[in-house]
Tab-separated table of C-alpha atoms in Angstrom:
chain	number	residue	atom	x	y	z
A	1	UNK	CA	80.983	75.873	175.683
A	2	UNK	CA	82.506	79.299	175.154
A	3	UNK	CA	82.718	80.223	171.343
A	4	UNK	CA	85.382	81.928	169.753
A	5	UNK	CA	86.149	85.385	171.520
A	6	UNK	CA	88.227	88.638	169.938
A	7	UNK	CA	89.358	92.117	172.410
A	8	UNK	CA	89.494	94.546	171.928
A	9	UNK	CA	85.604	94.910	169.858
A	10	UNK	CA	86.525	98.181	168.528
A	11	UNK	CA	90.189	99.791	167.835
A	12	UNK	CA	90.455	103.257	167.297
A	13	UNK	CA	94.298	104.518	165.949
A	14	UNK	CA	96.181	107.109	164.189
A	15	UNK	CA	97.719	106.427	161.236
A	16	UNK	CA	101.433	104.838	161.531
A	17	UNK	CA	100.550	103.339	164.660
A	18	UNK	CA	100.887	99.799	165.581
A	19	UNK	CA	97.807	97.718	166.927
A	20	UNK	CA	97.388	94.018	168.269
A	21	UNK	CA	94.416	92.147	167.827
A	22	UNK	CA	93.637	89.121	169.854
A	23	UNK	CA	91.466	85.816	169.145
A	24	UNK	CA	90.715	83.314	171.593
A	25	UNK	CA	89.716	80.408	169.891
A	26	UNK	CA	87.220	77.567	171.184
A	27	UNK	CA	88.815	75.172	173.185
A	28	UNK	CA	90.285	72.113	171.471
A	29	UNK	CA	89.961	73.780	167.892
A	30	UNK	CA	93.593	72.896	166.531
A	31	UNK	CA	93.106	74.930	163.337
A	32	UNK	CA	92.438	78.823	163.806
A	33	UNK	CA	91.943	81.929	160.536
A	34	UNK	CA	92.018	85.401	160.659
A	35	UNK	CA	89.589	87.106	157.836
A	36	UNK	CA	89.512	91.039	157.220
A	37	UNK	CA	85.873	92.575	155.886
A	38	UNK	CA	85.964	96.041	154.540
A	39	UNK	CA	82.673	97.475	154.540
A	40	UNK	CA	79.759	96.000	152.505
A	41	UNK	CA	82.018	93.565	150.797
A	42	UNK	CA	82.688	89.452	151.898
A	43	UNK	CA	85.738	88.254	153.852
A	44	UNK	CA	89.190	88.040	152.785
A	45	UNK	CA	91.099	84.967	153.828
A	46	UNK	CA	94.497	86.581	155.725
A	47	UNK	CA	95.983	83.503	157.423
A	48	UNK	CA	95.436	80.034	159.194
A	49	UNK	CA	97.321	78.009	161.755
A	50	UNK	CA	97.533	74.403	162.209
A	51	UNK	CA	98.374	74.238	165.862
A	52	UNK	CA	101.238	77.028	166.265
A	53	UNK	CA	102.364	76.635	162.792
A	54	UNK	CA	101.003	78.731	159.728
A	55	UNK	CA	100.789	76.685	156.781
A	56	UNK	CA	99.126	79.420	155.038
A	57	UNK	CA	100.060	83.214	154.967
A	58	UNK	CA	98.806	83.894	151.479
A	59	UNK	CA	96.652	86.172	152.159
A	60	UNK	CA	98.501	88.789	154.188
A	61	UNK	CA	98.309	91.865	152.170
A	62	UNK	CA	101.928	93.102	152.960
A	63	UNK	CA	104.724	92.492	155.442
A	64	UNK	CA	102.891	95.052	157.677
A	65	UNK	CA	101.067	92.445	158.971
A	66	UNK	CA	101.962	89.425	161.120
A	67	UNK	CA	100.221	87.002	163.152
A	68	UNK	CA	101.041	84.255	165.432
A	69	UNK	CA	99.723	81.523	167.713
A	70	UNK	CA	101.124	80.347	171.209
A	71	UNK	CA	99.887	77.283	172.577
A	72	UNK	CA	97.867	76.116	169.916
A	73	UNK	CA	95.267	78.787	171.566
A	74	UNK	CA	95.126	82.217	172.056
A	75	UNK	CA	96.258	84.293	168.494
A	76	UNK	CA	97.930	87.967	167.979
A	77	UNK	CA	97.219	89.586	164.598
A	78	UNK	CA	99.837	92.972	164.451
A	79	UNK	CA	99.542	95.472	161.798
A	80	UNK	CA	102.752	97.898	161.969
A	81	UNK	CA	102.316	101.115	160.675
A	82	UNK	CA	98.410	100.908	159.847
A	83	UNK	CA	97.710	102.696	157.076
A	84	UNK	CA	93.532	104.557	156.403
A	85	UNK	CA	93.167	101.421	153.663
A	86	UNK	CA	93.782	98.828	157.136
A	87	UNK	CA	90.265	100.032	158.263
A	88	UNK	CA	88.069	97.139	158.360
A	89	UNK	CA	86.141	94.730	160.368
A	90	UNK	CA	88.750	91.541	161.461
A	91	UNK	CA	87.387	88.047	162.077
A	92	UNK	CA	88.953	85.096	163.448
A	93	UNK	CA	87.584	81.676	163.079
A	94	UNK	CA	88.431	78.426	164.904
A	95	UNK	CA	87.724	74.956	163.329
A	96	UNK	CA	88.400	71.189	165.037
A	97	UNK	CA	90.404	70.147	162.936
A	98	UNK	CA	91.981	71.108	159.163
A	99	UNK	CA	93.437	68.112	157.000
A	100	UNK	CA	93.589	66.099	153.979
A	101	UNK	CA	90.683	66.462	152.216
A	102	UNK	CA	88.139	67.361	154.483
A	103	UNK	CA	86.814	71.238	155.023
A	104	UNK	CA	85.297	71.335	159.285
A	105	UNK	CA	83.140	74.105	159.624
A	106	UNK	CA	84.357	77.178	161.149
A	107	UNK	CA	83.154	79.189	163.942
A	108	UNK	CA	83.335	82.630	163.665
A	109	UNK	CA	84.274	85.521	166.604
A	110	UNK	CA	82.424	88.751	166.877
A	111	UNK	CA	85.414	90.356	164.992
A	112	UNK	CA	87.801	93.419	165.784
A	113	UNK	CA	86.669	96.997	164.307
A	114	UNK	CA	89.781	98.896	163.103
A	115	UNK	CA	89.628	101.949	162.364
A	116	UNK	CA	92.639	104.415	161.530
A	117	UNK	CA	92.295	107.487	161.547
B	1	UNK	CA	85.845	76.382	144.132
B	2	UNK	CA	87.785	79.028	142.245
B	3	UNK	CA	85.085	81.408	142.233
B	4	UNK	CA	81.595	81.816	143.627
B	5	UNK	CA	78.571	83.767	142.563
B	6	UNK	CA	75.980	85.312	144.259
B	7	UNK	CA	74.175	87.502	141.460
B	8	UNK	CA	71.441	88.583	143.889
B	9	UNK	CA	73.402	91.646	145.532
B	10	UNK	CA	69.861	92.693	147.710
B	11	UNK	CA	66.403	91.032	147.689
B	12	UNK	CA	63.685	92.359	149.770
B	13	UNK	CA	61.032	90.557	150.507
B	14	UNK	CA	57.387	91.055	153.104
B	15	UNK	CA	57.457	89.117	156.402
B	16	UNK	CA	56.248	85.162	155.506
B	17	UNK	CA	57.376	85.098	151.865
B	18	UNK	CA	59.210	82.604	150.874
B	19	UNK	CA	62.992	83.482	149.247
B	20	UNK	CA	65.551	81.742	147.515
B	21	UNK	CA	69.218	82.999	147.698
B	22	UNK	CA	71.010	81.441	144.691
B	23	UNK	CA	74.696	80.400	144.891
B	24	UNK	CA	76.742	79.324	141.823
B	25	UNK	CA	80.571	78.341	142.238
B	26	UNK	CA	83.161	77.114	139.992
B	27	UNK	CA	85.374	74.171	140.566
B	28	UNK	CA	87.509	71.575	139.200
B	29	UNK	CA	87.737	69.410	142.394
B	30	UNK	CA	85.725	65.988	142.501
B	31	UNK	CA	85.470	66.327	146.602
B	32	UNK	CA	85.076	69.426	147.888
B	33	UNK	CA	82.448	70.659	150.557
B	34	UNK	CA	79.987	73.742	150.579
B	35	UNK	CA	79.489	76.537	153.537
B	36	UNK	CA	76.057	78.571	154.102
B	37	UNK	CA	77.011	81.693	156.711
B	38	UNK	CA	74.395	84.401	157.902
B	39	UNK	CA	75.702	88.132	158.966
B	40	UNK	CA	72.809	89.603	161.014
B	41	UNK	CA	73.352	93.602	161.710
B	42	UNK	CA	75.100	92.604	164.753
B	43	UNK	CA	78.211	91.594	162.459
B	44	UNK	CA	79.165	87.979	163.657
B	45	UNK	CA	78.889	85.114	161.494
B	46	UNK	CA	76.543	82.298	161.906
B	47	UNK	CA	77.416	79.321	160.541
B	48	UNK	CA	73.833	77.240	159.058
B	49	UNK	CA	75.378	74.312	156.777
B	50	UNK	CA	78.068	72.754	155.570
B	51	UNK	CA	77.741	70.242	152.662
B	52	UNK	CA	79.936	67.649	150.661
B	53	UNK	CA	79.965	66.900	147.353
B	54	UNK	CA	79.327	63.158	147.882
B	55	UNK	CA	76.050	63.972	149.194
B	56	UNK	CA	72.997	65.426	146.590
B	57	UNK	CA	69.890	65.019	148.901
B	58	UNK	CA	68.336	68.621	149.847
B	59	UNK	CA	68.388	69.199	153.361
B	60	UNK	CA	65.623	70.796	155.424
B	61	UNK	CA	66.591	72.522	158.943
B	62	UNK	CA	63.153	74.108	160.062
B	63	UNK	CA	62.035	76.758	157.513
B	64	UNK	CA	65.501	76.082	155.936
B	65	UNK	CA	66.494	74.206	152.928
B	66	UNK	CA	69.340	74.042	150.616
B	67	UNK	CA	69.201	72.360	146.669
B	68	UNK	CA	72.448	71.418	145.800
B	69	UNK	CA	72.673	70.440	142.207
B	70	UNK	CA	76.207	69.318	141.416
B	71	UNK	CA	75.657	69.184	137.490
B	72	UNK	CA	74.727	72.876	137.560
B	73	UNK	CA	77.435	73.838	140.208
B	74	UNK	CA	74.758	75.392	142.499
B	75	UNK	CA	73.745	75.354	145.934
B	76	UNK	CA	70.677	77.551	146.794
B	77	UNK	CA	68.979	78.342	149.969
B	78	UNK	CA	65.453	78.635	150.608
B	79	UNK	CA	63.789	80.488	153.456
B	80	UNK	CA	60.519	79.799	154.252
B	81	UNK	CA	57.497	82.027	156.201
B	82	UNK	CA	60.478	84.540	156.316
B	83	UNK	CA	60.456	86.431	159.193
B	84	UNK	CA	62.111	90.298	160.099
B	85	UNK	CA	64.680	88.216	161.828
B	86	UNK	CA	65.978	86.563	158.660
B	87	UNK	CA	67.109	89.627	157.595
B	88	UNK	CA	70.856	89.803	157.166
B	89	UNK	CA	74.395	89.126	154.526
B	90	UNK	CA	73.791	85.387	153.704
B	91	UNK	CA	77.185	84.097	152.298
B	92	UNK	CA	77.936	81.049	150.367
B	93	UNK	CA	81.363	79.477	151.067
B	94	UNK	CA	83.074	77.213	149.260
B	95	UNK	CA	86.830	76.354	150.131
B	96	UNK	CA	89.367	77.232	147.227
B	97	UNK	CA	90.339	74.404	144.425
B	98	UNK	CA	92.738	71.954	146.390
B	99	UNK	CA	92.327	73.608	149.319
B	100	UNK	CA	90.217	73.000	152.693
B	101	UNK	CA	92.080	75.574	154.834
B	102	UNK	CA	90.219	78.857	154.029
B	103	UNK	CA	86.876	79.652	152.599
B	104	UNK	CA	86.346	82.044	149.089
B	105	UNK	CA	83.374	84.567	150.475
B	106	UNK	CA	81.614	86.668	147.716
B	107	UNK	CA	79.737	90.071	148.455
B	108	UNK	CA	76.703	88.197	149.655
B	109	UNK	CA	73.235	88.655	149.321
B	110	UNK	CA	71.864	91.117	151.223
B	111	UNK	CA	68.186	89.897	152.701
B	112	UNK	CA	65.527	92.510	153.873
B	113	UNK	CA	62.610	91.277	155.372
B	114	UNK	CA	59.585	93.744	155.881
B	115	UNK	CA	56.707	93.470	158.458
């Protein structure tokens, strides 16, 4: 089946702008996480959703940035007013299922390359 | 895990070499489980394993294998007969203490493979 798909594959902006980034995850995943990766370095956890609902927002590095879920599918991550430091690459990842005690893998997209200008 | 190391930041190695990527992580969890990801140049993540902590036995996938040693907190990969097309960011994942709903990703090791 289809694996986990992000648009747009490159984002170009100017500063102070506001952008939408857009994860489709693989069908039937109920558990879904966006990741940023700045150049050279490992991911950063941002957020996850169990079904529509985010458990999890710890890692959303201001109130600039918001994400949601419809439809236990398709995702929206918005940055308002990106700032030069937002540029980076953004990954979403889609597992089966996340609960109790047990870690499913997760399946990465191709990821969303911000850059502002 | 609270933390994980990878202290090899680039290894470079001549096509059919064998190389070991170490992984050390820190935890005070009894149950907790283990990721192995691969970054070619094309950017996207590849998942290769994921492990518990019930289970000790090194696993083989093809010229793959991981040693998980839960007394030393470690979890190492081994490539073997690398080839130019192993090279890429290998990142070991480990899930946060009490936590299964994100992963803790170092800097990775970077992995050059020469012809």
């Amino acid at each position: 089946g289809a694996g986990v798909s992000q648009s747009p594959s490159n984002k170009v902006t100017e500063k102070g702008k506001d952008v939408e980034l857009r994860c489709d995850p693989i069908s039937g995943h109920t558990a879904l996480y966006w990741y940023r990766q700045r150049l050279g370095q490992g991911l950063e956890f941002l957020i996850y959703f169990q079904g529509n609902s985010a458990p999890d927002k710890s890692g959303l590095p201001s109130d600039r940035f918001s994400a949601e879920r419809t439809g236990e599918s398709v995702s929206t991550l918005t940055i308002q007013r990106t700032q030069q430091e937002d540029s980076a690459v953004y990954l979403c990842a889609s597992s089966l299922v996340t609960s109790g005690r047990i870690a499913d893998t997760q399946y990465f997209g191709p990821g969303t390359r911000l850059t502002v200008l | 895990a609270q933390k994980v190391t990878q202290a090899q930041t680039e290894i470079s190695v001549v096509e059919k070499e064998d190389v070991t990527l170490d992984c050390v992580y820190e935890t005070r969890d009894t149950t907790y489980y283990l990721f192995w990801y691969k970054q070619p140049p094309s950017g996207e993540l590849v998942f290769l394993i994921r492990r518990n902590s019930f289970d000790e036995q090194n696993e083989i996938s093809g010229r793959y294998s991981w040693n998980f040693q839960k007394s030393t907190s470690s979890f190492n990969f081994t490539i073997t007969a690398s080839q130019v097309v192993d090279s890429a960011v290998y990142f070991c994942a480990p899930p946060p203490e009490g936590s299964h709903n994100k992963l803790i990703f170092g800097a990775g090791t970077r992995l050059a493979v020469h012809p």
